[in-house]
Coordinates of C-alpha atoms in Angstrom, one line a residue:
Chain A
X1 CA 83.0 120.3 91.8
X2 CA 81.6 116.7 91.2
X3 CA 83.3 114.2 92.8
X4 CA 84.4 110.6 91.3
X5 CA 81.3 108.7 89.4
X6 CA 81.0 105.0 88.7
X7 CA 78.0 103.0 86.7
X8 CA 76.9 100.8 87.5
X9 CA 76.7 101.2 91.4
X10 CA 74.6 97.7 91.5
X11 CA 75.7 94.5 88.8
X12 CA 74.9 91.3 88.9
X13 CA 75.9 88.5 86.4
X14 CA 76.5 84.9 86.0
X15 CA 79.9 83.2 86.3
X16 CA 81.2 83.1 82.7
X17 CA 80.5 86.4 81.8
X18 CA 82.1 89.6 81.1
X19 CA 81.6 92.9 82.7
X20 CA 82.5 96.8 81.8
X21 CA 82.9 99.2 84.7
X22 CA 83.1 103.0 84.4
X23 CA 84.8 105.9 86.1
X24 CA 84.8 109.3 85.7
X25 CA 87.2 111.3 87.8
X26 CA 86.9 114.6 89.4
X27 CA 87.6 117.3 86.3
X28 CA 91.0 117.8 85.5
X29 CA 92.5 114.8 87.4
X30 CA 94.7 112.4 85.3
X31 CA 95.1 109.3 87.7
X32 CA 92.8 107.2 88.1
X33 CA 93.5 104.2 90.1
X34 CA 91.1 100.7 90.7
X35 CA 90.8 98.5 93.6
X36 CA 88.8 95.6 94.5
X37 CA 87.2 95.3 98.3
X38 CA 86.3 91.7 99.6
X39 CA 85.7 90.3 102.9
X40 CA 88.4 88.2 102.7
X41 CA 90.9 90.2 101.4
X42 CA 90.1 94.6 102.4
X43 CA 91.1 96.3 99.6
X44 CA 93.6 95.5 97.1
X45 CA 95.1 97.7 94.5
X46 CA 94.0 96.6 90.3
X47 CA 95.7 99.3 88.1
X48 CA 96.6 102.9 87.6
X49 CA 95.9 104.8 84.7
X50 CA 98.0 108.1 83.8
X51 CA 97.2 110.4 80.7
X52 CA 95.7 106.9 78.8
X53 CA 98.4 104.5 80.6
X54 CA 98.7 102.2 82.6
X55 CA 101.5 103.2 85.2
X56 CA 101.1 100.3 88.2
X57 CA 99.5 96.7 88.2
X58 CA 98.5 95.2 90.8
X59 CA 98.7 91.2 91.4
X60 CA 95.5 90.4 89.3
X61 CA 95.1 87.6 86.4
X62 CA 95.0 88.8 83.0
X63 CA 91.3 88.6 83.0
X64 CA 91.4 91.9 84.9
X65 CA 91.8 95.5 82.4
X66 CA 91.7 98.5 81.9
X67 CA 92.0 101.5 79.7
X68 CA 91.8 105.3 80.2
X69 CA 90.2 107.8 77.6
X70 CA 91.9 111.1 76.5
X71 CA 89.0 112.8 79.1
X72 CA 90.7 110.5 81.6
X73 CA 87.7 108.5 81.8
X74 CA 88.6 104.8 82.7
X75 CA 87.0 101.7 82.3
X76 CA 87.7 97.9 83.7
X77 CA 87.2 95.0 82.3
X78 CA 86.4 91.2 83.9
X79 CA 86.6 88.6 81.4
X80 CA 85.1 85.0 82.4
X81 CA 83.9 86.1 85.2
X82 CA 84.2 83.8 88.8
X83 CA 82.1 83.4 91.6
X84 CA 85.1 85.1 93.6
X85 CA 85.0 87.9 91.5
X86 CA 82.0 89.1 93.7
X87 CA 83.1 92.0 95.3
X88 CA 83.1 96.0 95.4
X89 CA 85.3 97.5 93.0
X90 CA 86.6 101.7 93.7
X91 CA 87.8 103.7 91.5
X92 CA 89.8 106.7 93.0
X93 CA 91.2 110.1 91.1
X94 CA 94.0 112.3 91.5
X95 CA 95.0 115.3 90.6
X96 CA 99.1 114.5 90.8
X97 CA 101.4 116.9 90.4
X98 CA 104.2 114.4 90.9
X99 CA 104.3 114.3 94.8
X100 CA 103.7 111.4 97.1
X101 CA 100.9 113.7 98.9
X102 CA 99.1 113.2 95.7
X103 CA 95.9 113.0 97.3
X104 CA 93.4 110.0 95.8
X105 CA 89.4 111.1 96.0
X106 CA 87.3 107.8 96.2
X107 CA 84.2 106.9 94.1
X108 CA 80.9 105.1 96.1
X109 CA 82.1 101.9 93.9
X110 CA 80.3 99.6 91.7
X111 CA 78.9 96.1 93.6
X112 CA 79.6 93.6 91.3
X113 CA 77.5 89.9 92.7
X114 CA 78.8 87.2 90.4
X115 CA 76.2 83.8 91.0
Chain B
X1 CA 101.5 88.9 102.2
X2 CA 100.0 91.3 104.0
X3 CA 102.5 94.2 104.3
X4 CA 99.9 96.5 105.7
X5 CA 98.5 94.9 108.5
X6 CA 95.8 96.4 111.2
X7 CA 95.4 93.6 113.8
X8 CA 92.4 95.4 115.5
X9 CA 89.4 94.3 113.6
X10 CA 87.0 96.6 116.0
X11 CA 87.7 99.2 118.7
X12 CA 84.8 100.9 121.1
X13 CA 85.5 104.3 122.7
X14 CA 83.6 106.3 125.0
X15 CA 82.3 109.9 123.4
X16 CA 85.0 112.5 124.7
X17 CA 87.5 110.1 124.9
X18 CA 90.2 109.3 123.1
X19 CA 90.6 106.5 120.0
X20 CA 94.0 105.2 118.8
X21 CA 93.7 102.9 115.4
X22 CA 97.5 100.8 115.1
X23 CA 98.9 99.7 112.0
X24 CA 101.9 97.9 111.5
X25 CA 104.0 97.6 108.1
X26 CA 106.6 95.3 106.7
X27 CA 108.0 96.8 103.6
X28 CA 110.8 99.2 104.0
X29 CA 110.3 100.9 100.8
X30 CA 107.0 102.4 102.1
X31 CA 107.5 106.2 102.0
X32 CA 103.9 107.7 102.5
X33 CA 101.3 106.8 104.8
X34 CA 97.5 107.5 105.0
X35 CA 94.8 106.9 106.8
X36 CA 91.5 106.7 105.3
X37 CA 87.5 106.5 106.9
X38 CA 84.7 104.4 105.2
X39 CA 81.2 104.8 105.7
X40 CA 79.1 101.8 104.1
X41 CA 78.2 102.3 100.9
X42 CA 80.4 104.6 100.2
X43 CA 83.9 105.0 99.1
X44 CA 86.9 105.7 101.5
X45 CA 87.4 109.5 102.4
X46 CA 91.1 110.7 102.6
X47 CA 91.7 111.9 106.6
X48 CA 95.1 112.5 107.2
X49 CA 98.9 111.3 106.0
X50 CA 102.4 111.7 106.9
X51 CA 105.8 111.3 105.1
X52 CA 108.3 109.0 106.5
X53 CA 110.5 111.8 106.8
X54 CA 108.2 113.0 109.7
X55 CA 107.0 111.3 112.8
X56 CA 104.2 113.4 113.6
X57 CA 101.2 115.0 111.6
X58 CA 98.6 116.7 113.2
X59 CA 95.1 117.8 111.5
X60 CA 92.7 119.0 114.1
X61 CA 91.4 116.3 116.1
X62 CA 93.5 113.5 114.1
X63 CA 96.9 112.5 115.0
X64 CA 99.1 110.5 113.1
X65 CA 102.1 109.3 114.6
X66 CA 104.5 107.4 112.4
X67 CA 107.7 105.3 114.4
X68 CA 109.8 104.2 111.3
X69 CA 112.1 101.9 113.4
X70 CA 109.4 99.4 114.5
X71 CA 107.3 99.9 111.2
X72 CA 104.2 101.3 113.0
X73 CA 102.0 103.8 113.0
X74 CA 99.0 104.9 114.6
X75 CA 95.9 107.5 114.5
X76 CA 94.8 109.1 117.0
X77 CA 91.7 111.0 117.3
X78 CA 90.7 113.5 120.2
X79 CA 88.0 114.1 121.7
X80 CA 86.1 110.8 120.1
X81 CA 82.6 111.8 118.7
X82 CA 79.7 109.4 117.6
X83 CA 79.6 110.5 114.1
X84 CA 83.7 109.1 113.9
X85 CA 82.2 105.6 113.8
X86 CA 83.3 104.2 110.6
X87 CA 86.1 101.7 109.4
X88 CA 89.5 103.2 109.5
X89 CA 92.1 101.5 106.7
X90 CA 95.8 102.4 107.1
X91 CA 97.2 102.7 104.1
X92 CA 100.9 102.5 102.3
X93 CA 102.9 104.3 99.3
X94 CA 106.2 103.4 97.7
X95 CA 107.9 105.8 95.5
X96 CA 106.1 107.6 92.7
X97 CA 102.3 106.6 91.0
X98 CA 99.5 106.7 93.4
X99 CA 99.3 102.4 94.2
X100 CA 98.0 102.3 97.2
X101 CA 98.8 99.1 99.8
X102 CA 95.7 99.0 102.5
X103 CA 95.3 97.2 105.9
X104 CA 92.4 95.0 106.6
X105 CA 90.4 98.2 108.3
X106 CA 89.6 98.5 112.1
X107 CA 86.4 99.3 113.1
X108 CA 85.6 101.9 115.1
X109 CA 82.3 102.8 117.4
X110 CA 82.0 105.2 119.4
X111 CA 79.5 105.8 121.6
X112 CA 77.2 108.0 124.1

């Protein structure tokens, strides 16, 4: 079974811009979850997506979204991007059946440099 | 606020020996803990959890023990082997949906 895939693995873009990431979870889960790894600040939760929506936010701006796709595909978005936007962005799939041992598979991430 | 906190940035440990990672919490609604490992480049691998209705989960040579009273928990792993070198994040569940709260990670290395 393939596990969690994100594109790109390797970004870089210029303060300003926007920037589309994409997960695709292991087949047949319906979570999918984002988080954002920095030096500063470990990892910290984005959003979770559930059969197309969006079931937990995390304390992001606005500029920060997502959507899932009927295949439970997800993408994020980063609108005007910032310098501190530099950072490794996860994406992690689950399976849940509804219990808290739902366990969450992690993707290699997507490094996002923002100059 | 960090509710999830791990206040060991880095922990060495003999091979054969054994390594306890400490994580401390400060949000009573926390229900389910995890532990995950990180290799760089790569994503976090799931390695063992417990509920809070438990105090103790064992998985081989990992250990979690969970003391709900002082809001801490702690992974042990026995015998230590080089390949167990990795960063260790402690992390936190409330209730239902899979939001995960993380500590800052702890180090570990391991060696000969």
């Amino acid at each position: 079974k393939a596990g969690v895939t994100q594109t790109p693995r390797y970004l870089i873009k210029t303060r300003g811009q926007q920037v589309t990431l994409s997960c695709s979870p292991i087949s047949g889960h319906r979570s999918v979850s984002w988080y954002q790894q920095t030096p500063g600040q470990g990892l910290q939760f984005l959003f979770e997506y559930f059969s197309e929506t969006q079931r937990n936010k995390g304390n992001f701006p606005g500029r920060f979204s997502g959507r899932q796709f009927s295949n439970s595909r997800s993408e994020m978005n980063v609108s005007t991007l910032e310098l501190g936007d530099s950072a490794l962005y996860l994406c992690a799939s689950s399976l849940d059946r509804g219990l808290a041992s739902n366990e969450q598979f992690f993707g290699p991430g997507t490094r996002l440099t923002v100059l | 606020d960090q509710q999830v906190k791990q206040n060991s940035p880095s922990l060495s440990v003999q091979e054969g020996r054994i390594s306890i990672l400490n994580c401390d919490y400060t949000n009573s609604m926390f229900d389910y803990f995890l532990w995950y490992k990180k290799y760089p480049a790569e994503g976090p691998t799931f390695l063992i959890s417990i509920s809070s209705i438990k105090d103790k989960n064992e998985d081989g040579r990992f250990t979690v023990f969970l003391n709900k009273s002082a809001k801490h928990l702690s992974l042990h792993i026995v015998p230590s082997q080089p390949g167990d070198s990795a960063v260790y994040f402690c992390a936190a569940k409330a209730g239902g949906g899979n939001k995960l709260t993380f500590g800052t990670g702890t180090q570990l290395k391991v060696e000969l």
